[in-house]
Amino acid sequence: MQALLLDMDGVVVTGEDFADCLKRDLGLTREDTKDFFTGVFRDCQMGKADLKKKIAPYLSTWGWKKSVDEFLEYWFTSHSRTDEQLLRYVQELRAKKTLCYLVGNQEKYRAEYLGEVVGLRKSFDGVFVSAEVGYLKEDQRFFEHVLRELRLPPAAVLHFDDSERCVASAQAAGIRAHLYTGYQDFVQETENFVS
């Protein structure tokens, strides 16, 4: 049995970065939002804090006049486009009995949105997100948890991620991990792995 792990943001979910949406729509720079996204948001991603409670104090400073829920809807809908070609290929792999899993640094609300509203959960055999695992993907313990859940040896797992740090942590757990550079290279590496 073999398994493929695909990163959510940057591999399966593509398109405009949310920081670019904030710049375009609200005039906010990365510097403006850095305190939140590099601070307490990390706790939300690891399931240690609730996003709705933690983001509320920041919204007025960012000039957001509507509710927290409306901000999350704006966020999640503006950064949820998926790579349909890649998802079709995943279904081909699953039809040939290759297990395919989605992995991501996600807090619980966006994980639920991507899984249920966008429908990614039905496209994969399972989903592992940091809010449930308790570690970010940059920590090899994330991937050690995944291996325990899959009950597969590391050599039987192939992972693609657009972050070099996450590739390195997967490799530290013994997983065959590659930096995602594009669809064609991904297919070639995957075909070599499953053949």
mmCIF file of C-alpha atoms in Angstrom:
data_model
loop_
_atom_site.group_PDB
_atom_site.id
_atom_site.type_symbol
_atom_site.label_atom_id
_atom_site.label_comp_id
_atom_site.label_asym_id
_atom_site.label_seq_id
_atom_site.Cartn_x
_atom_site.Cartn_y
_atom_site.Cartn_z
ATOM 1 C CA MET A 1 0.000 0.000 0.000
ATOM 2 C CA GLN A 2 1.252 3.485 -0.901
ATOM 3 C CA ALA A 3 0.029 6.939 0.034
ATOM 4 C CA LEU A 4 0.358 10.378 -1.487
ATOM 5 C CA LEU A 5 0.232 13.498 0.704
ATOM 6 C CA LEU A 6 -0.594 16.824 -0.946
ATOM 7 C CA ASP A 7 -0.285 20.218 0.691
ATOM 8 C CA MET A 8 -3.454 22.319 0.725
ATOM 9 C CA ASP A 9 -2.313 25.897 0.129
ATOM 10 C CA GLY A 10 0.084 26.292 -2.767
ATOM 11 C CA VAL A 11 -0.501 22.843 -4.268
ATOM 12 C CA VAL A 12 -4.208 21.962 -4.236
ATOM 13 C CA VAL A 13 -5.561 25.420 -3.373
ATOM 14 C CA THR A 14 -4.009 27.907 -5.783
ATOM 15 C CA GLY A 15 -4.584 31.422 -6.995
ATOM 16 C CA GLU A 16 -4.112 34.767 -5.356
ATOM 17 C CA ASP A 17 -2.406 34.837 -1.980
ATOM 18 C CA PHE A 18 -4.641 36.207 0.789
ATOM 19 C CA ALA A 19 -2.040 38.856 1.624
ATOM 20 C CA ASP A 20 -2.469 40.164 -1.931
ATOM 21 C CA CYS A 21 -6.261 40.241 -1.478
ATOM 22 C CA LEU A 22 -5.850 42.291 1.707
ATOM 23 C CA LYS A 23 -3.545 44.710 -0.081
ATOM 24 C CA ARG A 24 -5.882 45.112 -3.059
ATOM 25 C CA ASP A 25 -9.202 45.266 -1.184
ATOM 26 C CA LEU A 26 -8.286 46.867 2.146
ATOM 27 C CA GLY A 27 -4.947 48.555 1.480
ATOM 28 C CA LEU A 28 -3.277 46.413 4.146
ATOM 29 C CA THR A 29 0.379 45.469 3.757
ATOM 30 C CA ARG A 30 2.020 42.341 5.138
ATOM 31 C CA GLU A 31 3.612 44.593 7.753
ATOM 32 C CA ASP A 32 0.148 45.775 8.833
ATOM 33 C CA THR A 33 -1.041 42.224 9.519
ATOM 34 C CA LYS A 34 2.252 40.631 10.556
ATOM 35 C CA ASP A 35 1.582 40.752 14.317
ATOM 36 C CA PHE A 36 -1.520 38.646 13.875
ATOM 37 C CA PHE A 37 -0.386 36.162 11.227
ATOM 38 C CA THR A 38 3.047 35.490 12.752
ATOM 39 C CA GLY A 39 1.723 35.638 16.313
ATOM 40 C CA VAL A 40 -1.526 34.388 17.767
ATOM 41 C CA PHE A 41 -2.711 32.952 14.431
ATOM 42 C CA ARG A 42 -0.094 30.208 14.865
ATOM 43 C CA ASP A 43 -1.911 29.119 18.036
ATOM 44 C CA CYS A 44 -5.155 28.972 16.037
ATOM 45 C CA GLN A 45 -3.445 26.821 13.417
ATOM 46 C CA MET A 46 -2.319 24.384 16.107
ATOM 47 C CA GLY A 47 -5.757 24.159 17.680
ATOM 48 C CA LYS A 48 -4.720 26.050 20.820
ATOM 49 C CA ALA A 49 -6.870 29.144 20.220
ATOM 50 C CA ASP A 50 -10.127 30.025 18.482
ATOM 51 C CA LEU A 51 -9.693 32.189 15.374
ATOM 52 C CA LYS A 52 -12.972 34.058 15.808
ATOM 53 C CA LYS A 53 -11.997 35.203 19.282
ATOM 54 C CA LYS A 54 -8.385 36.008 18.481
ATOM 55 C CA ILE A 55 -8.910 37.940 15.251
ATOM 56 C CA ALA A 56 -11.718 40.168 16.554
ATOM 57 C CA PRO A 57 -9.445 42.784 18.240
ATOM 58 C CA TYR A 58 -7.369 43.169 15.054
ATOM 59 C CA LEU A 59 -10.237 43.845 12.659
ATOM 60 C CA SER A 60 -10.973 47.405 13.792
ATOM 61 C CA THR A 61 -7.298 48.347 13.471
ATOM 62 C CA TRP A 62 -7.362 46.896 9.964
ATOM 63 C CA GLY A 63 -10.358 49.101 9.116
ATOM 64 C CA TRP A 64 -12.845 46.231 8.797
ATOM 65 C CA LYS A 65 -16.336 47.582 9.603
ATOM 66 C CA LYS A 66 -18.337 44.344 9.352
ATOM 67 C CA SER A 67 -18.550 41.274 11.606
ATOM 68 C CA VAL A 68 -15.915 38.634 12.328
ATOM 69 C CA ASP A 69 -17.970 36.055 10.427
ATOM 70 C CA GLU A 70 -18.160 38.349 7.397
ATOM 71 C CA PHE A 71 -14.387 38.804 7.480
ATOM 72 C CA LEU A 72 -13.863 35.031 7.588
ATOM 73 C CA GLU A 73 -16.270 34.605 4.688
ATOM 74 C CA TYR A 74 -14.313 37.226 2.707
ATOM 75 C CA TRP A 75 -11.041 35.476 3.594
ATOM 76 C CA PHE A 76 -12.128 31.933 2.840
ATOM 77 C CA THR A 77 -13.944 32.721 -0.409
ATOM 78 C CA SER A 78 -11.141 34.904 -1.765
ATOM 79 C CA HIS A 79 -8.543 32.168 -1.280
ATOM 80 C CA SER A 80 -10.226 28.904 -2.206
ATOM 81 C CA ARG A 81 -9.639 28.248 -5.913
ATOM 82 C CA THR A 82 -8.456 24.697 -6.540
ATOM 83 C CA ASP A 83 -6.259 23.154 -9.231
ATOM 84 C CA GLU A 84 -8.889 21.116 -11.071
ATOM 85 C CA GLN A 85 -6.353 19.332 -13.292
ATOM 86 C CA LEU A 86 -4.489 18.111 -10.213
ATOM 87 C CA LEU A 87 -7.740 17.018 -8.524
ATOM 88 C CA ARG A 88 -8.725 14.983 -11.607
ATOM 89 C CA TYR A 89 -5.346 13.243 -11.476
ATOM 90 C CA VAL A 90 -5.853 12.493 -7.776
ATOM 91 C CA GLN A 91 -9.130 10.744 -8.665
ATOM 92 C CA GLU A 92 -7.287 8.645 -11.269
ATOM 93 C CA LEU A 93 -4.749 7.619 -8.630
ATOM 94 C CA ARG A 94 -7.476 6.743 -6.137
ATOM 95 C CA ALA A 95 -9.224 4.626 -8.776
ATOM 96 C CA LYS A 96 -5.960 2.681 -9.101
ATOM 97 C CA LYS A 97 -5.917 2.129 -5.293
ATOM 98 C CA THR A 98 -3.285 4.753 -4.367
ATOM 99 C CA LEU A 99 -4.332 6.410 -1.112
ATOM 100 C CA CYS A 100 -4.394 10.222 -1.392
ATOM 101 C CA TYR A 101 -4.442 12.548 1.598
ATOM 102 C CA LEU A 102 -4.608 16.289 2.021
ATOM 103 C CA VAL A 103 -2.315 17.943 4.593
ATOM 104 C CA GLY A 104 -2.201 21.545 5.697
ATOM 105 C CA ASN A 105 -1.464 24.222 8.239
ATOM 106 C CA GLN A 106 -5.080 25.174 8.855
ATOM 107 C CA GLU A 107 -7.119 26.443 11.751
ATOM 108 C CA LYS A 108 -10.462 24.708 12.244
ATOM 109 C CA TYR A 109 -12.823 27.132 10.479
ATOM 110 C CA ARG A 110 -10.914 27.343 7.205
ATOM 111 C CA ALA A 111 -10.201 23.603 7.319
ATOM 112 C CA GLU A 112 -13.938 23.007 7.587
ATOM 113 C CA TYR A 113 -14.661 25.499 4.802
ATOM 114 C CA LEU A 114 -12.166 23.914 2.397
ATOM 115 C CA GLY A 115 -13.226 20.403 3.331
ATOM 116 C CA GLU A 116 -16.986 20.807 3.287
ATOM 117 C CA VAL A 117 -17.930 23.937 1.306
ATOM 118 C CA VAL A 118 -15.220 23.706 -1.362
ATOM 119 C CA GLY A 119 -15.600 19.918 -1.188
ATOM 120 C CA LEU A 120 -11.981 18.856 -0.838
ATOM 121 C CA ARG A 121 -12.754 16.227 1.808
ATOM 122 C CA LYS A 122 -14.651 14.098 -0.719
ATOM 123 C CA SER A 123 -11.742 14.294 -3.180
ATOM 124 C CA PHE A 124 -9.287 12.607 -0.798
ATOM 125 C CA ASP A 125 -9.102 9.510 1.380
ATOM 126 C CA GLY A 126 -8.515 11.719 4.399
ATOM 127 C CA VAL A 127 -7.362 15.116 5.629
ATOM 128 C CA PHE A 128 -4.693 15.997 8.198
ATOM 129 C CA VAL A 129 -4.653 19.593 9.416
ATOM 130 C CA SER A 130 -2.459 21.207 12.033
ATOM 131 C CA ALA A 131 -5.439 22.305 14.160
ATOM 132 C CA GLU A 132 -6.300 18.634 14.721
ATOM 133 C CA VAL A 133 -2.766 17.202 14.764
ATOM 134 C CA GLY A 134 -1.463 19.849 17.193
ATOM 135 C CA TYR A 135 1.703 20.647 15.220
ATOM 136 C CA LEU A 136 2.474 22.729 12.155
ATOM 137 C CA LYS A 137 3.880 20.939 9.107
ATOM 138 C CA GLU A 138 7.232 22.625 9.730
ATOM 139 C CA ASP A 139 7.539 20.277 12.733
ATOM 140 C CA GLN A 140 8.436 16.693 11.842
ATOM 141 C CA ARG A 141 6.041 15.532 14.599
ATOM 142 C CA PHE A 142 3.204 16.497 12.243
ATOM 143 C CA PHE A 143 4.393 13.903 9.741
ATOM 144 C CA GLU A 144 5.206 11.355 12.436
ATOM 145 C CA HIS A 145 1.560 11.651 13.518
ATOM 146 C CA VAL A 146 0.401 11.127 9.925
ATOM 147 C CA LEU A 147 2.570 8.009 9.603
ATOM 148 C CA ARG A 148 1.135 6.558 12.820
ATOM 149 C CA GLU A 149 -2.399 7.191 11.574
ATOM 150 C CA LEU A 150 -1.700 5.692 8.149
ATOM 151 C CA ARG A 151 0.177 2.716 9.608
ATOM 152 C CA LEU A 152 2.560 2.805 6.683
ATOM 153 C CA PRO A 153 6.358 2.817 6.583
ATOM 154 C CA PRO A 154 7.807 6.225 5.638
ATOM 155 C CA ALA A 155 9.188 4.889 2.331
ATOM 156 C CA ALA A 156 5.605 4.084 1.249
ATOM 157 C CA VAL A 157 4.567 7.736 1.521
ATOM 158 C CA LEU A 158 5.209 10.492 -1.028
ATOM 159 C CA HIS A 159 4.620 14.145 -0.134
ATOM 160 C CA PHE A 160 4.482 17.336 -2.221
ATOM 161 C CA ASP A 161 4.643 20.772 -0.622
ATOM 162 C CA ASP A 162 5.405 24.300 -1.850
ATOM 163 C CA SER A 163 7.385 25.061 1.341
ATOM 164 C CA GLU A 164 11.003 23.927 1.620
ATOM 165 C CA ARG A 165 10.702 23.886 5.423
ATOM 166 C CA CYS A 166 7.747 21.501 5.256
ATOM 167 C CA VAL A 167 9.532 19.300 2.727
ATOM 168 C CA ALA A 168 12.492 19.134 5.119
ATOM 169 C CA SER A 169 10.330 18.187 8.111
ATOM 170 C CA ALA A 170 8.605 15.426 6.114
ATOM 171 C CA GLN A 171 12.024 14.144 5.023
ATOM 172 C CA ALA A 172 13.202 14.217 8.658
ATOM 173 C CA ALA A 173 10.295 11.847 9.412
ATOM 174 C CA GLY A 174 11.583 9.542 6.646
ATOM 175 C CA ILE A 175 8.945 10.441 4.052
ATOM 176 C CA ARG A 176 9.860 10.853 0.384
ATOM 177 C CA ALA A 177 9.067 14.551 0.056
ATOM 178 C CA HIS A 178 9.479 16.906 -2.888
ATOM 179 C CA LEU A 179 9.130 20.618 -3.410
ATOM 180 C CA TYR A 180 6.096 21.222 -5.626
ATOM 181 C CA THR A 181 7.261 23.124 -8.701
ATOM 182 C CA GLY A 182 4.402 22.435 -11.094
ATOM 183 C CA TYR A 183 1.922 19.896 -12.354
ATOM 184 C CA GLN A 184 4.123 18.091 -14.903
ATOM 185 C CA ASP A 185 6.997 17.443 -12.486
ATOM 186 C CA PHE A 186 4.471 16.312 -9.881
ATOM 187 C CA VAL A 187 2.914 13.778 -12.263
ATOM 188 C CA GLN A 188 6.314 12.449 -13.323
ATOM 189 C CA GLU A 189 7.507 11.955 -9.729
ATOM 190 C CA THR A 190 4.193 10.388 -8.755
ATOM 191 C CA GLU A 191 4.164 7.985 -11.717
ATOM 192 C CA ASN A 192 7.684 6.831 -10.773
ATOM 193 C CA PHE A 193 6.510 6.298 -7.192
ATOM 194 C CA VAL A 194 3.318 4.332 -7.884
ATOM 195 C CA SER A 195 4.597 2.233 -10.814
#
